[in-house]
Short mmCIF file of C-alpha atoms in Angstrom, two decimals:
data_model
loop_
_atom_site.label_atom_id
_atom_site.label_comp_id
_atom_site.label_asym_id
_atom_site.label_seq_id
_atom_site.Cartn_x
_atom_site.Cartn_y
_atom_site.Cartn_z
CA MET A 1 56.20 -99.31 56.50
CA MET A 2 56.60 -102.81 55.40
CA ALA A 3 55.62 -103.97 58.50
CA ILE A 4 52.25 -102.19 58.17
CA ILE A 5 51.60 -103.08 54.57
CA SER A 6 52.31 -106.85 55.56
CA GLY A 7 50.03 -106.72 58.37
CA VAL A 8 47.16 -105.17 56.84
CA GLY A 9 47.62 -106.91 53.57
CA LEU A 10 47.47 -110.24 55.39
CA LEU A 11 44.38 -109.33 57.17
CA LEU A 12 42.61 -108.11 53.90
CA LEU A 13 43.60 -111.48 52.61
CA THR A 14 42.22 -113.46 55.39
CA LEU A 15 39.11 -111.51 55.71
CA ALA A 16 38.71 -112.08 51.72
CA VAL A 17 39.03 -116.26 52.28
CA PHE A 18 36.79 -115.76 55.40
CA SER A 19 34.06 -113.82 53.32
CA LEU A 20 34.32 -116.22 50.17
CA PHE A 21 33.68 -119.32 52.72
CA SER A 22 30.83 -117.26 54.33
CA MET A 23 29.19 -116.59 51.12
CA LYS A 24 29.94 -119.30 48.72
CA PHE A 25 30.39 -122.61 51.01
CA PRO A 26 27.30 -124.79 51.89
CA LYS A 27 25.96 -123.18 55.24
CA GLY A 28 29.12 -120.98 55.49
CA SER A 29 27.43 -118.18 57.23
CA GLU A 30 25.89 -120.49 59.45
CA ALA A 31 29.19 -121.99 60.60
CA MET A 32 30.80 -118.74 61.13
CA SER A 33 28.17 -117.93 63.55
CA GLY A 34 28.83 -120.89 65.42
CA MET A 35 32.29 -119.79 65.58
CA ALA A 36 31.38 -116.65 67.02
CA ASN A 37 29.28 -118.18 69.51
CA ALA A 38 31.98 -120.57 70.58
CA ALA A 39 34.08 -117.28 71.23
CA VAL A 40 31.42 -115.89 73.65
CA ALA A 41 31.10 -119.17 75.24
CA SER A 42 34.84 -119.86 76.01
CA PHE A 43 37.17 -116.66 75.32
CA LEU A 44 34.33 -114.03 76.88
CA VAL A 45 33.99 -116.21 79.83
CA GLU A 46 37.84 -116.47 80.46
CA ALA A 47 38.35 -113.04 79.94
CA VAL A 48 35.61 -111.73 82.52
CA HIS A 49 36.15 -114.94 85.22
CA LYS A 50 39.79 -115.72 84.76
CA TYR A 51 41.36 -112.09 84.54
CA ILE A 52 38.45 -109.89 86.64
CA THR A 53 36.52 -111.77 88.94
CA GLY A 54 39.31 -114.40 89.54
CA ASP A 55 42.80 -112.45 89.29
CA LEU A 56 41.52 -108.97 89.92
CA LEU A 57 38.91 -109.58 92.63
CA GLY A 58 40.56 -112.60 93.83
CA ILE A 59 37.50 -115.04 93.84
CA ALA A 60 39.12 -118.50 93.07
CA PHE A 61 36.16 -120.31 91.89
CA LEU A 62 35.10 -117.86 89.39
CA GLY A 63 38.67 -117.77 88.47
CA GLU A 64 38.75 -121.57 87.81
CA VAL A 65 35.36 -121.42 85.58
CA GLY A 66 37.12 -118.69 83.27
CA VAL A 67 40.44 -121.20 83.01
CA THR A 68 38.37 -124.09 82.12
CA ALA A 69 36.15 -122.44 79.66
CA GLY A 70 39.14 -120.95 77.92
CA SER A 71 40.83 -124.03 77.67
CA LEU A 72 38.00 -125.49 75.71
CA GLY A 73 37.62 -123.43 72.69
CA GLY A 74 37.93 -126.30 70.26
CA VAL A 75 35.16 -128.21 71.94
CA ALA A 76 32.91 -125.25 71.80
CA ALA A 77 33.35 -124.62 68.34
CA GLY A 78 33.26 -128.47 67.65
CA VAL A 79 29.72 -128.19 69.46
CA MET A 80 28.51 -124.80 68.34
CA VAL A 81 29.27 -125.16 64.56
CA PRO A 82 27.17 -128.06 63.79
CA ILE A 83 24.42 -126.90 65.80
CA CYS A 84 24.27 -123.74 63.98
CA MET A 85 24.44 -125.58 60.73
CA GLY A 86 21.21 -127.68 61.79
CA ALA A 87 23.09 -131.19 62.99
CA ASN A 88 21.49 -133.18 65.32
CA PRO A 89 22.54 -131.82 68.77
CA VAL A 90 23.74 -135.15 69.71
CA PHE A 91 26.17 -135.98 66.90
CA ALA A 92 27.52 -132.14 67.40
CA VAL A 93 28.60 -132.80 71.34
CA VAL A 94 29.88 -136.06 70.25
CA GLY A 95 31.88 -134.35 67.60
CA GLY A 96 32.99 -131.42 69.88
CA LEU A 97 34.08 -133.47 72.86
CA ALA A 98 36.20 -135.74 70.58
CA CYS A 99 38.07 -132.31 69.85
CA GLY A 100 39.25 -131.71 73.39
CA GLY A 101 42.75 -130.59 73.71
CA TYR A 102 42.61 -128.95 70.21
CA GLY A 103 42.16 -125.00 69.73
CA ILE A 104 39.08 -123.23 68.42
CA LEU A 105 40.14 -123.31 64.54
CA PRO A 106 40.77 -127.02 64.38
CA GLY A 107 37.21 -127.58 66.22
CA PHE A 108 35.63 -125.17 63.72
CA ILE A 109 37.12 -127.17 60.82
CA ALA A 110 36.02 -130.60 62.21
CA GLY A 111 32.61 -128.92 63.38
CA TYR A 112 32.02 -128.07 59.91
CA ILE A 113 32.62 -131.26 58.27
CA ILE A 114 30.24 -133.06 61.03
CA GLY A 115 27.75 -130.48 60.20
CA LEU A 116 27.83 -131.62 56.44
CA VAL A 117 28.26 -135.36 57.33
CA SER A 118 25.55 -135.87 60.17
CA PRO A 119 22.18 -135.32 57.88
CA TYR A 120 23.56 -138.17 55.62
CA ILE A 121 24.18 -140.55 58.55
CA GLU A 122 20.57 -139.62 59.88
CA LYS A 123 19.40 -140.27 56.42
CA TYR A 124 20.78 -143.80 55.38
CA LEU A 125 21.32 -145.48 58.79
CA PRO A 126 18.06 -147.19 60.16
CA THR A 127 16.03 -145.59 62.89
CA GLY A 128 17.25 -146.49 66.15
CA LEU A 129 20.74 -147.34 65.09
CA ASP A 130 21.87 -143.93 63.59
CA LEU A 131 22.06 -142.36 66.80
CA ILE A 132 24.29 -144.87 68.23
CA LEU A 133 26.41 -145.87 64.82
CA GLY A 134 26.57 -141.91 64.17
CA ALA A 135 28.06 -141.39 67.46
CA LEU A 136 30.50 -143.93 67.38
CA THR A 137 31.55 -142.96 63.50
CA ILE A 138 31.35 -138.91 64.44
CA ALA A 139 33.79 -139.16 67.34
CA PRO A 140 37.03 -140.60 65.49
CA LEU A 141 36.09 -138.52 62.46
CA ALA A 142 35.87 -135.14 64.21
CA ARG A 143 39.22 -136.26 66.17
CA LEU A 144 40.98 -137.42 63.07
CA ILE A 145 40.03 -134.05 61.33
CA ALA A 146 41.20 -132.00 64.05
CA PHE A 147 44.60 -133.84 64.47
CA ALA A 148 45.18 -133.65 60.56
CA VAL A 149 44.48 -129.86 60.43
CA ASP A 150 45.97 -128.53 63.56
CA PRO A 151 49.57 -128.09 62.49
CA GLY A 152 49.25 -126.25 59.37
CA VAL A 153 46.24 -124.19 59.78
CA ASN A 154 47.56 -122.98 63.26
CA THR A 155 50.92 -122.18 61.72
CA VAL A 156 49.33 -120.04 58.73
CA LEU A 157 47.23 -118.03 61.07
CA THR A 158 49.71 -117.83 63.92
CA MET A 159 52.09 -116.29 61.26
CA ILE A 160 49.23 -114.21 60.18
CA GLY A 161 48.27 -112.78 63.89
CA GLY A 162 52.22 -112.48 64.46
CA THR A 163 52.46 -110.42 61.40
CA ILE A 164 49.72 -108.01 62.62
CA SER A 165 51.07 -107.93 66.07
CA ALA A 166 54.91 -106.98 64.84
CA ALA A 167 53.19 -104.19 62.50
CA ALA A 168 51.07 -102.76 65.66
CA ASP A 169 54.35 -103.10 67.98
CA GLN A 170 56.06 -101.11 65.28
CA SER A 171 53.71 -98.33 64.39
CA PRO A 172 51.01 -98.55 67.18
CA LEU A 173 49.08 -95.27 66.36
CA VAL A 174 49.04 -95.89 62.15
CA MET A 175 47.86 -99.55 62.90
CA GLY A 176 45.51 -98.56 65.87
CA PHE A 177 43.68 -96.46 62.88
CA LEU A 178 43.75 -99.04 60.45
CA LEU A 179 43.38 -102.35 62.18
CA GLY A 180 40.47 -100.47 64.31
CA GLY A 181 38.91 -99.21 61.27
CA ILE A 182 39.00 -102.52 59.45
CA MET A 183 37.73 -104.72 62.57
CA LYS A 184 34.80 -102.28 63.03
CA MET A 185 33.54 -102.67 59.24
CA ILE A 186 33.83 -106.48 60.24
CA CYS A 187 31.92 -106.15 63.27
CA THR A 188 29.24 -104.63 61.64
CA SER A 189 29.11 -106.85 58.45
CA PRO A 190 27.89 -110.51 58.35
CA LEU A 191 31.50 -111.81 58.83
CA SER A 192 31.89 -111.97 62.56
CA SER A 193 34.87 -110.15 64.02
CA MET A 194 34.85 -112.58 67.01
CA ALA A 195 34.95 -115.49 64.92
CA LEU A 196 38.10 -113.74 62.91
CA THR A 197 39.95 -112.57 65.88
CA ALA A 198 39.39 -115.88 67.64
CA MET A 199 40.57 -117.73 64.44
CA LEU A 200 43.85 -115.37 64.25
CA GLY A 201 44.41 -115.78 67.73
CA LEU A 202 44.91 -112.27 68.18
CA THR A 203 46.52 -110.98 71.77
CA GLY A 204 47.94 -108.06 73.20
CA LEU A 205 47.81 -104.53 71.56
CA PRO A 206 46.14 -105.74 68.54
CA MET A 207 43.26 -107.41 70.28
CA GLY A 208 43.28 -104.33 72.44
CA ILE A 209 42.67 -102.22 69.63
CA ALA A 210 40.11 -104.66 67.98
CA ALA A 211 38.08 -104.52 70.98
CA VAL A 212 37.78 -101.09 72.01
CA ALA A 213 37.26 -100.35 68.18
CA CYS A 214 34.12 -102.58 68.00
CA PHE A 215 32.71 -100.43 71.35
CA GLY A 216 33.74 -97.21 70.12
CA GLY A 217 32.27 -98.22 66.55
CA SER A 218 29.15 -99.03 68.03
CA PHE A 219 28.32 -95.32 68.80
CA THR A 220 28.96 -94.51 65.11
CA ASN A 221 26.54 -97.11 64.20
CA GLY A 222 23.83 -95.33 66.60
CA MET A 223 24.72 -92.01 65.55
CA ILE A 224 24.28 -92.91 61.90
CA PHE A 225 21.13 -94.63 62.15
CA HIS A 226 19.80 -91.55 64.17
CA LYS A 227 21.23 -89.23 61.66
CA MET A 228 20.00 -90.85 58.45
CA GLY A 229 16.52 -92.04 59.73
CA TYR A 230 17.59 -95.64 59.34
CA GLY A 231 14.69 -97.33 61.46
CA ASP A 232 13.54 -96.47 64.99
CA LYS A 233 14.81 -96.01 68.37
CA SER A 234 14.85 -99.58 68.85
CA ASN A 235 17.01 -100.16 65.85
CA VAL A 236 19.33 -97.74 66.97
CA ILE A 237 19.80 -99.37 70.17
CA ALA A 238 20.16 -102.78 68.71
CA VAL A 239 22.57 -101.72 66.30
CA MET A 240 24.81 -100.59 69.00
CA LEU A 241 24.52 -103.83 70.92
CA GLU A 242 24.96 -106.10 68.08
CA PRO A 243 25.07 -105.01 64.70
CA LEU A 244 24.21 -108.25 62.95
CA THR A 245 20.67 -107.92 64.26
CA GLN A 246 20.15 -105.05 61.91
CA ALA A 247 21.79 -106.69 58.67
CA HIS A 248 18.74 -106.05 56.65
CA ILE A 249 19.14 -102.18 57.09
CA VAL A 250 22.97 -102.29 57.17
CA THR A 251 22.99 -104.23 53.77
CA LYS A 252 20.83 -101.54 52.06
CA HIS A 253 22.83 -98.70 53.05
CA PRO A 254 26.25 -99.96 52.97
CA ILE A 255 28.24 -97.20 51.84
CA PRO A 256 27.24 -94.61 54.55
CA ILE A 257 27.40 -97.23 57.21
CA PHE A 258 30.96 -98.82 56.49
CA THR A 259 32.46 -95.61 55.51
CA SER A 260 31.36 -94.02 58.86
CA ASN A 261 32.39 -97.25 60.57
CA PHE A 262 36.00 -97.43 59.32
CA PHE A 263 36.46 -93.91 60.51
CA GLY A 264 34.72 -94.50 63.93
CA GLY A 265 36.49 -97.74 64.28
CA GLY A 266 39.86 -95.92 63.47
CA LEU A 267 39.23 -93.26 65.95
CA ALA A 268 38.62 -95.77 68.67
CA GLY A 269 41.52 -97.98 67.67
CA LEU A 270 43.81 -95.05 67.78
CA ALA A 271 42.72 -94.15 71.25
CA ALA A 272 43.42 -97.75 72.27
CA ALA A 273 46.76 -97.69 70.78
CA ALA A 274 47.90 -94.44 71.84
CA LEU A 275 47.18 -95.85 75.64
CA GLY A 276 48.62 -99.36 74.96
CA ILE A 277 45.46 -101.22 75.79
CA VAL A 278 46.18 -104.85 75.53
CA ASN A 279 43.86 -107.76 75.59
CA ASN A 280 45.05 -111.16 75.80
CA ALA A 281 41.32 -112.69 75.31
CA PRO A 282 41.16 -113.41 71.65
CA GLY A 283 37.93 -113.48 69.99
CA THR A 284 36.29 -110.75 72.18
CA ALA A 285 36.31 -108.24 69.50
CA SER A 286 32.39 -107.14 69.72
CA PRO A 287 30.68 -104.38 71.41
CA ILE A 288 29.89 -105.42 74.68
CA PRO A 289 32.70 -107.98 74.88
CA GLY A 290 35.21 -105.46 73.78
CA MET A 291 34.01 -103.19 76.75
CA ILE A 292 34.26 -105.95 79.12
CA ALA A 293 37.71 -107.53 78.27
CA PRO A 294 40.28 -105.34 78.63
CA PHE A 295 39.57 -104.67 82.25
CA GLY A 296 41.29 -108.05 82.81
CA PHE A 297 44.77 -107.12 81.46
CA ASN A 298 45.01 -103.16 82.16
CA ASP A 299 44.78 -100.43 84.42
CA PRO A 300 40.97 -99.78 85.24
CA VAL A 301 41.41 -96.03 85.04
CA LYS A 302 43.39 -96.22 81.59
CA VAL A 303 40.47 -98.51 80.28
CA VAL A 304 37.96 -96.35 81.39
CA LEU A 305 39.54 -93.50 79.59
CA ALA A 306 40.29 -95.38 76.50
CA LEU A 307 36.58 -96.34 76.02
CA ALA A 308 35.44 -92.78 76.83
CA LEU A 309 37.78 -91.74 73.99
CA ALA A 310 36.37 -94.49 71.75
CA ALA A 311 32.84 -93.32 72.33
CA VAL A 312 33.80 -89.63 71.58
CA GLY A 313 35.50 -90.52 68.49
CA GLY A 314 32.70 -92.91 67.32
CA LEU A 315 30.01 -90.34 67.87
CA VAL A 316 32.13 -87.65 66.03
CA ALA A 317 32.55 -90.08 63.09
CA GLY A 318 28.73 -91.10 63.21
CA TYR A 319 27.78 -87.42 63.27
CA VAL A 320 30.05 -85.94 60.42
CA GLY A 321 29.19 -89.55 58.43
CA GLY A 322 25.59 -88.98 58.83
CA THR A 323 25.80 -85.03 58.19
CA VAL A 324 27.61 -85.78 54.82
CA PHE A 325 25.74 -88.48 53.55
CA LYS A 326 22.51 -87.13 54.44
CA ARG A 327 23.04 -84.03 52.17
CA LEU A 328 24.34 -86.27 49.25
CA GLU A 329 20.95 -88.01 49.34
CA LYS A 330 18.18 -87.23 47.42
CA PRO A 331 15.41 -84.79 49.55
CA ALA A 332 12.96 -87.04 51.21
CA ALA A 333 10.15 -85.50 49.07
CA GLU A 334 11.97 -86.90 45.69
CA LYS A 335 12.16 -90.64 47.03
CA GLU A 336 9.61 -93.08 48.28
CA ALA A 337 9.85 -93.71 52.18
CA VAL A 338 12.24 -96.69 53.08
CA VAL A 339 10.15 -99.66 55.05
CA TYR A 340 12.23 -101.51 57.26
CA GLY A 341 10.22 -104.62 57.99
CA ASP A 342 10.96 -107.46 60.98
CA PRO A 343 13.52 -110.09 59.11
CA LEU A 344 12.47 -112.70 60.83
CA ALA A 345 8.89 -112.45 60.10
CA ASP A 346 7.45 -115.30 57.86
CA ASP A 347 5.48 -112.85 55.82
CA GLU A 348 7.77 -109.80 55.26
CA GLU A 349 7.65 -108.28 52.21
CA ALA A 350 10.53 -106.72 49.92
CA PHE A 351 11.79 -103.29 51.21
CA ASN A 352 10.87 -100.29 49.02
CA MET A 353 13.40 -98.10 48.18
#
């Protein structure tokens, strides 16, 4: 029991810290998006091409592609984070390349600092010299930051990830439900589950639970959007493929969506834990990567069964949640219709409740 409490407690504490960073730090949300993109560029490519097309199918060239991509997580984060923060792409690439040999989290921290510093370099250095002097300044700065933070952050997050793994090994079914439910809620929230699992370096059963939970929970999202009438068919499809595209709807209906997500992800995680699905590609906790990555580390028949059970569990949770919360809502005739606009439109008006 103490292992479960410690594992879940440390996960929630980590989530609180990253949520605070995302919401309160300058361009924290953009930086976290860059981290998620870096996880796709490195860990997802590694999972598919190293372990599936490389090891499983025996295509050596693609296996080499996967190995190379997986070894450059720190570089990917050092490049993508500043770019998502709006930094000069040249400065972002210079800083990212300087993070070679370091993991994705030191690269993330170095990239975040570079993203904050680079606008001032362009502002105060003379035109023509800003690019040259900026590059020569940013490269050693990024390397120094990665070098300085590497021992501490990796020790702390490895300890947290190790605690979660130990709890999953001791009580796989309980942790399957709890970890799956929490990860699916994170997957649907603005805080990326890909970024979080990449930072924690989750592997093995916990990463398998997280990946399958994000896949199964996508059916929960689709069902509850359908049952509750949140948007049209395109919104239903979009939230199943990538929940963050529908953040403008999710943030207006957090209680029915996140409550259903917890149970949908929990049931999917329970299926993954019961079947012993492992995943050694950290950062693949998202619907599509979560569906693909486990094939690289498990019997394909077992993975298909886990995904099918996860989908069924997700649909059941979405159906029950949609039915319950629809009855709790006021009748449609007693309230104004909700209009969901395009969140990217320049002339979007406030949503009506």
